[in-house]
Coordinates of C-alpha atoms and ligand atoms in Angstrom, one line a residue:
X1487 CA 0.1 0.1 0.0
X1488 CA 2.7 2.4 1.0
X1489 CA 4.9 1.3 -1.8
X1490 CA 2.1 1.8 -4.5
X1491 CA 1.3 5.3 -2.9
X1492 CA 5.0 6.1 -3.1
X1493 CA 5.3 5.0 -6.8
X1494 CA 2.1 7.2 -7.6
X1495 CA 4.0 10.1 -5.8
X1496 CA 7.1 9.6 -8.0
X1497 CA 4.9 9.3 -11.1
X1498 CA 3.3 12.6 -10.2
X1499 CA 6.8 14.2 -10.0
X1500 CA 7.6 12.9 -13.3
X1501 CA 4.5 14.5 -14.8
X1502 CA 4.9 17.8 -12.9
X1503 CA 8.5 18.6 -13.9
X1504 CA 11.7 19.8 -12.4
X1505 CA 10.1 23.0 -10.8
X1506 CA 8.8 20.8 -8.0
X1507 CA 12.0 18.8 -7.4
X1508 CA 13.3 21.4 -4.8
X1509 CA 10.3 20.7 -2.6
X1510 CA 10.7 16.9 -3.1
X1511 CA 12.5 16.1 -0.1
X1512 CA 10.1 18.0 2.1
X1513 CA 7.1 16.3 0.4
X1514 CA 8.9 12.9 0.8
X1515 CA 9.3 13.5 4.7
X1516 CA 5.6 14.6 4.9
X1517 CA 4.5 11.7 2.8
X1518 CA 6.2 9.4 5.1
X1519 CA 4.8 11.0 8.1
X1520 CA 1.3 10.7 6.7
X1521 CA 1.9 7.0 5.8
X1522 CA 3.0 6.4 9.4
X1523 CA 0.0 7.9 10.8
X1524 CA -2.3 6.2 8.4
X1525 CA -0.7 2.8 9.1
X1526 CA -1.1 3.3 12.7
X1527 CA -4.6 4.1 12.6
X1528 CA -5.5 1.3 10.0
X1529 CA -3.7 -1.0 12.3
X1530 CA -5.2 -0.1 15.7
X1531 CA -8.0 -2.6 15.2
X1532 CA -5.6 -5.3 14.4
X1533 CA -3.5 -4.3 17.4
X1534 CA -6.8 -4.5 19.6
X1535 CA -7.8 -7.7 18.2
X1536 CA -4.3 -9.3 19.1
X1537 CA -4.4 -7.5 22.4
X1538 CA -6.5 -10.4 23.9
X1539 CA -4.6 -13.2 22.1
X1540 CA -1.9 -14.5 24.3
X1541 CA 1.5 -14.2 22.9
X1542 CA 3.9 -16.9 24.3
X1543 CA 7.1 -16.1 22.8
X1544 CA 9.3 -13.3 21.3
X1545 CA 8.9 -14.7 17.7
X1546 CA 5.0 -14.1 18.0
X1547 CA 5.6 -10.5 18.6
X1548 CA 7.5 -10.5 15.2
X1549 CA 4.5 -12.1 13.4
X1550 CA 2.3 -9.5 14.9
X1551 CA 4.8 -6.7 14.0
X1552 CA 4.8 -7.9 10.6
X1553 CA 1.1 -7.6 10.3
X1554 CA 0.8 -4.1 11.8
X1555 CA 3.6 -2.4 10.1
X1556 CA 4.0 -1.0 6.6
X1557 CA 6.4 -3.3 4.5
X1558 CA 8.9 -0.5 4.0
X1559 CA 9.1 -0.3 7.9
X1560 CA 9.0 -3.9 8.8
X1561 CA 11.8 -4.6 6.2
X1562 CA 13.8 -1.9 7.7
X1563 CA 13.5 -3.3 11.1
X1564 CA 14.0 -7.0 10.2
X1565 CA 16.3 -6.8 7.3
X1566 CA 20.0 -7.4 7.1
X1567 CA 22.8 -6.8 4.7
X1568 CA 23.2 -8.2 1.1
X1569 CA 22.4 -12.0 1.2
X1570 CA 21.3 -12.0 5.0
X1571 CA 23.7 -14.9 5.5
X1572 CA 24.9 -13.5 8.8
X1573 CA 21.4 -12.7 9.8
X1574 CA 20.2 -16.2 9.7
X1575 CA 23.6 -17.3 11.2
X1576 CA 23.1 -15.1 14.1
X1577 CA 20.0 -17.1 15.1
X1578 CA 21.3 -20.5 13.9
X1579 CA 24.5 -20.4 15.6
X1580 CA 22.6 -20.4 19.1
X1581 CA 20.8 -23.4 17.9
X1582 CA 24.0 -25.4 17.4
X1583 CA 24.9 -25.0 21.0
X1584 CA 23.4 -27.5 23.4
X1585 CA 23.3 -27.9 27.1
X1586 CA 24.9 -29.9 29.7
X1587 CA 22.5 -29.5 32.6
X1588 CA 23.4 -30.6 36.2
X1589 CA 20.8 -32.5 38.3
X1590 CA 19.9 -32.5 42.0
X1591 CA 20.9 -29.0 42.6
X1592 CA 18.6 -26.8 44.9
X1593 CA 17.1 -24.3 42.6
X1594 CA 14.2 -23.2 44.7
X1595 CA 15.5 -19.6 44.6
X1596 CA 16.9 -18.6 41.3
X1597 CA 18.4 -15.1 41.4
X1598 CA 18.9 -13.3 38.0
X1599 CA 19.9 -10.0 39.2
X1600 CA 23.0 -8.5 37.9
X1601 CA 25.1 -5.5 37.7
X1602 CA 26.6 -3.5 34.8
X1603 CA 29.1 -0.9 35.4
X1604 CA 28.1 -0.7 38.8
X1605 CA 24.1 -0.3 38.1
X1606 CA 21.9 -3.1 39.4
X1607 CA 19.5 -4.5 36.9
X1608 CA 17.0 -7.4 37.4
X1609 CA 18.4 -9.5 34.7
X1610 CA 21.3 -9.4 32.4
X1611 CA 19.1 -8.5 29.6
X1612 CA 19.3 -4.8 28.3
X1613 CA 17.8 -2.9 25.4
X1614 CA 20.0 -2.5 22.3
X1615 CA 20.1 0.8 20.5
X1616 CA 17.9 0.8 17.6
X1617 CA 17.2 3.8 15.4
X1618 CA 14.1 5.5 14.5
X1619 CA 11.5 3.8 16.7
X1620 CA 8.7 6.2 15.8
X1621 CA 8.4 4.1 12.8
X1622 CA 7.4 1.3 15.0
X1623 CA 5.1 3.2 17.3
X1624 CA 4.2 6.7 17.8
X1625 CA 5.7 6.8 21.3
X1626 CA 9.0 5.4 19.9
X1627 CA 12.0 5.7 22.3
X1628 CA 9.9 7.2 25.2
X1629 CA 7.7 4.1 25.3
X1630 CA 11.0 1.9 25.3
X1631 CA 12.6 3.8 28.0
X1632 CA 9.4 3.5 30.1
X1633 CA 9.5 -0.1 29.6
X1634 CA 12.9 -0.2 30.6
X1635 CA 12.3 1.4 33.8
X1636 CA 9.4 -0.8 34.6
X1637 CA 11.5 -3.9 33.8
X1638 CA 14.5 -2.3 36.0
X1639 CA 16.8 -2.6 33.1
X1640 CA 19.1 -0.5 31.0
X1641 CA 18.1 1.2 27.7
X1642 CA 20.6 2.2 25.2
X1643 CA 19.3 5.0 23.4
X1644 CA 20.2 5.3 19.8
X1645 CA 21.9 8.4 18.0
X1646 CA 19.5 7.9 15.3
X1647 CA 16.4 8.5 17.5
X1648 CA 13.1 9.9 16.6
X1649 CA 12.8 11.5 20.2
X1650 CA 15.1 13.8 21.7
X1651 CA 17.4 13.0 24.7
X1652 CA 15.4 15.3 26.9
X1653 CA 12.1 13.7 26.0
X1654 CA 13.7 10.4 26.9
X1655 CA 15.3 11.6 30.0
X1656 CA 12.4 13.2 31.5
X1657 CA 9.9 10.4 30.6
X1658 CA 11.0 7.9 33.5
X1659 CA 13.8 7.0 35.7
X1660 CA 15.4 4.3 33.5
X1661 CA 19.0 3.8 33.7
X1662 CA 20.1 5.1 30.2
X1663 CA 23.2 4.8 28.1
X1664 CA 23.7 6.9 25.0
X1665 CA 24.9 5.2 21.8
X1666 CA 27.0 7.5 19.8
X1667 CA 27.7 7.7 16.1
X1668 CA 30.6 10.0 15.1
X1669 CA 29.5 12.4 12.4
X1670 CA 31.6 14.3 10.0
X1671 CA 30.2 17.2 11.7
X1672 CA 32.1 16.5 15.0
X1673 CA 30.3 19.3 16.6
X1674 CA 27.0 17.4 16.3
X1675 CA 28.5 14.3 18.1
X1676 CA 30.0 16.5 20.6
X1677 CA 26.8 18.3 21.5
X1678 CA 24.9 15.3 21.8
X1679 CA 27.4 13.6 24.3
X1680 CA 27.3 16.7 26.4
X1681 CA 23.5 16.6 26.4
X1682 CA 23.5 13.0 27.2
X1683 CA 25.8 13.5 30.2
X1684 CA 23.9 16.6 31.3
X1685 CA 20.6 14.6 31.2
X1686 CA 21.9 11.6 33.3
X1687 CA 22.8 9.1 31.0
X1688 CA 25.3 6.8 32.6
X1689 CA 27.6 5.6 29.7
X1690 CA 28.6 6.3 26.0
X1691 CA 28.3 3.4 23.7
X1692 CA 30.6 4.0 20.7
X1693 CA 29.3 2.1 17.7
X1694 CA 32.5 1.4 15.7
X1695 CA 31.1 -0.9 12.7
X1696 CA 29.5 1.8 10.9
X1697 CA 31.9 3.9 8.8
X1698 CA 29.5 3.4 6.1
X1699 CA 26.0 1.9 6.1
X1700 CA 25.8 -1.7 5.0
X1701 CA 24.1 -2.6 1.9
X1702 CA 20.5 -3.4 2.9
X1703 CA 18.8 -4.4 -0.3
X1704 CA 15.3 -4.5 1.1
X1705 CA 15.8 -0.8 2.0
X1706 CA 17.2 -0.1 -1.4
X1707 CA 14.2 -1.8 -3.2
X1708 CA 11.7 -0.1 -1.1
X1709 CA 13.4 3.2 -1.5
X1710 CA 13.3 3.6 2.3
X1711 CA 12.8 7.2 3.6
X1712 CA 14.1 7.8 7.2
X1713 CA 11.8 9.8 9.3
X1714 CA 13.0 13.3 10.8
X1715 CA 15.6 12.3 13.6
X1716 CA 14.3 14.6 16.2
X1717 CA 17.3 14.1 18.3
X1718 CA 19.2 16.2 15.7
X1719 CA 16.6 19.0 15.7
X1720 CA 18.5 22.5 15.7
X1721 CA 21.8 20.7 15.1
X1722 CA 21.9 19.5 11.5
X1723 CA 19.7 19.6 8.5
X1724 CA 20.8 17.1 5.6
X1725 CA 19.6 17.8 2.1
X1726 CA 19.2 14.3 0.4
X1727 CA 19.9 14.1 -3.3
X1728 CA 16.6 14.4 -4.8
X1729 CA 17.8 12.5 -7.9
X1730 CA 19.5 9.6 -6.3
X1731 CA 17.4 6.5 -6.2
X1732 CA 17.5 3.7 -3.8
X1733 CA 17.6 4.1 0.1
X1734 CA 17.3 7.4 1.4
X1735 CA 18.7 6.2 4.6
X1736 CA 21.9 5.1 3.0
X1737 CA 21.9 8.6 1.2
X1738 CA 21.5 10.1 4.6
X1739 CA 24.2 8.0 6.2
X1740 CA 26.8 8.7 3.5
X1741 CA 26.4 12.4 4.1
X1742 CA 26.6 12.2 7.9
X1743 CA 28.7 9.4 9.0
X1744 CA 32.4 9.9 9.4
X1745 CA 34.4 7.1 7.6
X1746 CA 37.7 8.3 9.0
X1747 CA 36.8 7.3 12.5
X1748 CA 39.6 5.3 13.9
X1749 CA 41.2 4.1 17.3
X1750 CA 42.9 7.6 17.9
X1751 CA 39.3 8.9 18.0
X1752 CA 38.5 7.2 21.3
X1753 CA 41.1 9.5 22.9
X1754 CA 39.0 12.5 21.5
X1755 CA 35.8 10.9 22.9
X1756 CA 37.6 10.3 26.3
X1757 CA 38.6 14.1 26.2
X1758 CA 35.0 15.2 25.9
X1759 CA 33.3 13.1 28.4
X1760 CA 33.6 12.0 31.9
X1761 CA 31.3 8.9 31.2
X1762 CA 32.5 5.4 30.8
X1763 CA 32.9 4.4 27.2
X1764 CA 31.9 1.0 25.9
X1765 CA 32.9 0.0 22.2
X1766 CA 30.2 -1.7 20.1
X1767 CA 31.0 -3.9 17.2
X1768 CA 33.9 -5.8 18.2
X1769 CA 34.3 -9.3 16.5
X1770 CA 37.9 -10.3 16.8
X1771 CA 40.3 -11.0 19.7
X1772 CA 42.8 -8.4 18.3
X1773 CA 40.3 -5.6 18.3
X1774 CA 39.0 -6.5 21.8
X1775 CA 42.8 -6.1 22.9
X1776 CA 43.1 -2.9 21.4
X1777 CA 39.8 -1.6 22.9
X1778 CA 41.1 -2.8 26.4
X1779 CA 44.5 -1.0 25.6
X1780 CA 42.6 2.3 24.8
X1781 CA 40.8 2.2 27.9
X1782 CA 37.3 1.5 27.4
X1783 CA 35.0 0.4 30.2
X1784 CA 33.4 -2.4 28.3
X1785 CA 33.1 -4.3 24.9
X1786 CA 30.1 -5.4 23.1
X1787 CA 30.5 -8.1 20.8
X1788 CA 28.2 -7.4 18.0
X1789 CA 27.8 -7.4 14.1
X1790 CA 25.1 -4.8 14.3
X1791 CA 22.4 -7.4 13.8
X1792 CA 23.8 -8.5 10.7
X1793 CA 23.0 -5.1 9.1
X1794 CA 26.5 -4.0 8.1
X1795 CA 29.1 -6.5 6.6
X1796 CA 27.5 -9.9 5.6
X1797 CA 29.3 -13.0 6.1
X1798 CA 31.0 -11.8 9.3
X1799 CA 30.4 -14.9 11.7
X1800 CA 27.5 -14.9 14.1
X1801 CA 28.3 -12.9 17.3
X1802 CA 27.9 -15.7 19.5
X1803 CA 30.6 -17.7 17.5
X1804 CA 33.3 -15.2 18.4
X1805 CA 32.4 -14.6 22.0
X1806 CA 34.6 -17.3 23.5
X1807 CA 37.8 -15.8 21.7
X1808 CA 36.9 -12.3 22.6
X1809 CA 36.3 -13.3 26.4
X1810 CA 39.7 -15.0 26.4
X1811 CA 41.6 -12.0 24.9
X1812 CA 39.8 -9.6 27.3
X1813 CA 41.0 -11.8 30.2
X1814 CA 38.4 -10.2 32.5
X1815 CA 39.9 -6.8 32.3
X1816 CA 36.5 -5.2 31.3
X1817 CA 33.1 -6.6 31.1
X1818 CA 32.1 -8.1 27.8
X1819 CA 28.5 -8.0 26.5
X1820 CA 26.8 -9.4 23.4
X1821 CA 24.1 -9.0 21.1
X1822 CA 22.7 -10.4 17.8
X1823 CA 20.2 -13.2 17.3
X1824 CA 18.9 -13.7 20.9
X1825 CA 15.4 -14.8 20.7
X1826 CA 15.0 -17.1 23.8
X1827 CA 16.0 -17.1 27.4
X1828 CA 18.0 -20.2 26.4
X1829 CA 20.1 -18.0 24.1
X1830 CA 20.7 -15.6 26.9
X1831 CA 22.1 -18.4 29.1
X1832 CA 24.3 -19.5 26.4
X1833 CA 25.8 -16.2 26.1
X1834 CA 26.2 -15.9 29.7
X1835 CA 27.9 -19.4 29.7
X1836 CA 30.5 -18.3 27.1
X1837 CA 31.6 -15.4 29.2
X1838 CA 29.1 -12.5 28.5
X1839 CA 28.1 -10.4 31.5
X1840 CA 24.8 -9.4 29.8
X1841 CA 23.1 -9.3 26.4
X1842 CA 21.4 -6.6 24.5
X1843 CA 18.2 -7.3 22.6
X1844 CA 17.4 -5.4 19.3
X1845 CA 14.7 -6.5 17.0
X1846 CA 12.5 -8.2 19.4
X1847 CA 12.2 -5.1 21.4
X1848 CA 11.3 -3.3 18.3
X1849 CA 8.7 -6.0 17.5
X1850 CA 7.3 -5.7 21.0
X1851 CA 7.1 -1.9 20.6
X1852 CA 5.3 -2.2 17.1
X1853 CA 2.8 -4.8 18.3
X1854 CA 1.8 -3.4 21.6
X1855 CA 3.9 -0.2 22.4
X1856 CA 5.4 0.1 25.9
X1857 CA 3.6 -3.0 27.1
X1858 CA 5.0 -5.0 24.3
X1859 CA 8.6 -3.9 25.1
X1860 CA 8.0 -4.8 28.7
X1861 CA 6.5 -8.3 27.7
X1862 CA 9.5 -9.2 25.4
X1863 CA 11.8 -8.4 28.3
X1864 CA 9.8 -10.3 30.8
X1865 CA 9.5 -13.3 28.5
X1866 CA 13.3 -13.5 27.9
X1867 CA 13.8 -13.1 31.7
X1868 CA 11.3 -15.9 32.6
X1869 CA 12.9 -18.1 30.0
X1870 CA 16.2 -17.4 31.3
X1871 CA 15.2 -18.1 34.9
X1872 CA 13.6 -21.6 33.8
X1873 CA 16.8 -22.4 32.0
X1874 CA 18.7 -21.6 35.0
X1875 CA 16.7 -23.9 37.1
X1876 CA 16.8 -26.7 34.6
X1877 CA 20.4 -26.6 34.1
X1878 CA 21.0 -26.4 37.9
X1879 CA 22.1 -22.7 38.4
X1880 CA 20.5 -20.7 41.1
X1881 CA 22.6 -17.4 40.5
X1882 CA 24.3 -16.0 37.4
X1883 CA 27.7 -16.8 39.0
X1884 CA 26.8 -20.5 38.8
X1885 CA 26.5 -20.5 35.0
X1886 CA 29.8 -21.7 33.4
X1887 CA 31.1 -23.0 30.1
X1888 CA 30.7 -26.6 31.3
X1889 CA 26.7 -25.9 31.0
X1890 CA 27.0 -25.8 27.2
X1891 CA 28.4 -27.7 24.3
X1892 CA 29.6 -25.8 21.5
X1893 CA 30.8 -26.4 17.9
X1894 CA 34.5 -25.6 19.2
X1895 CA 34.0 -28.3 21.8
X1896 CA 32.8 -30.8 19.4
X1897 CA 35.9 -30.0 17.2
X1898 CA 38.3 -30.2 20.4
X1899 CA 36.9 -33.7 21.1
X1900 CA 37.7 -34.9 17.6
X1901 CA 41.5 -34.0 18.0
Ligands
LIG2782 C1 16.1 -1.5 13.3 C2 17.4 -1.6 13.7 C3 18.0 -0.3 14.0 C4 19.4 -0.3 14.6 N1 19.9 0.9 15.0 C5 21.1 0.9 15.6 C6 21.7 2.2 15.9 O1 21.0 3.3 15.8 N2 22.8 2.1 16.5 C7 23.5 0.9 16.8 O2 24.7 1.1 17.5 N3 23.0 -0.3 16.4 C8 21.7 -0.3 15.8 N4 21.2 -1.5 15.6 C9 21.8 -2.6 16.0 C10 21.5 -3.0 17.5 O3 22.0 -2.1 18.3 C11 22.0 -4.6 17.7 O4 23.2 -4.6 17.5 C12 21.3 -5.6 16.8 O5 19.8 -5.4 16.7 C13 21.3 -6.9 17.7 O6 20.8 -8.0 16.9 P1 19.3 -8.5 17.1 O7 18.3 -7.4 16.4 O8 19.3 -9.9 16.4 O9 18.9 -8.6 18.6 C14 20.0 -1.5 14.9 C15 19.4 -2.7 14.7 C16 18.2 -2.8 14.2 C17 17.4 -4.0 13.9
LIG2783 C1 23.0 7.9 10.1 C2 23.0 6.3 9.9 C3 21.6 5.9 10.2 C4 21.7 4.6 10.8 C5 20.4 4.0 11.2 C6 20.4 3.3 12.3 C7 21.1 2.0 12.4 O1 22.3 1.9 13.0 C8 20.5 0.8 11.6 O2 21.2 -0.3 11.7 O3 19.6 1.0 10.9

């Protein structure tokens, strides 16, 4: 529906000639806004109908999100780079890890509570930064932050947010980290870091895997139009090339992201903030060591939900070697492909201190707003608790590598 309207609009532009091209960007933005509103109203009934149906796992939120979202937005949220090989692998690699449960352990009390950088959270499950959440739900990042507060967990707010730092900060008392993209316009990144610090964010998550945006073919086909990023209001306005086809998001990223970002810039970041810095996007032992050497407070093993370079390994497949390289010097977190509490357990067993959840939170938000994000968090937490009980672990400290059997273990046993 959205696509056909969009095609109609493009056809109208062809007919009306070049004098209208100058306002094309504005019209595209307006059109995208109207489509979002319309999709939300149209899908209200659908959401209501499903309100009563009991969803029993995170995958069912994805099915519902697919029904309620316009295709362009569902594709943006769910898609990955190029062949989407890594996208599938992120999930499949968890399935290849099996359990080695212990029996006859007293699990009458299972304690999931955890600490990240000194902040207490109810379970080691935190909300990953995901951009443009108003495409999923009109309350976007604010609803997500509220859910994080209710679940007593951390929300990592994206640099590509459709709400402002102030809106999110004033909406609730969630523990918030701020994810940073370094723009060509360093002053923009600088100002947002300052504002995050001023508004009580507790850490900066520097995303280091995006010197350029990955090739997301679904977005190219859909001619994905990003919504206004309210977080940038008053700081930056980007003129997209009206004549350039394909994904407008890619066009936007090409104009804004600084591809020269390198290890030395971590020093720059340290010089502009007193907040602890986590580095997100680490996939090798070598980079993990470098990150420790430049003095980061934590490492996030991540392939950006398989949206950047296709054919990188599933993030869970490299966790063990990163944890070995870091040798306990800083906490290691992981994201990518986690859809079950059993997946969370596997990541913890291989050395992650906590996991971040991306798409499932977005699907929860799209399907049921703040309540949906809360339910997704609770579902994963409840599944983790049951997994701990059934593997004989009554606290997070009890979870060890010996509770799982990985491909690496299977190969070792052949030697
Ligand atoms: C729709 C979407 C938007 C994202 N936006 C950002 C972002 O703005 N900044 C960032 O560092 N990572 C972003 N990511 C990556 C996530 O933080 C996270 O690494 C990834 O989603 C984890 O994989 P999962 O979706 O399988 O849980 C995004 C991911 C998705 C799916
Ligand atoms: C300026 C770049 C836009 C990035 C959008 C958010 C993101 O990281 C994603 O994966 O999508």
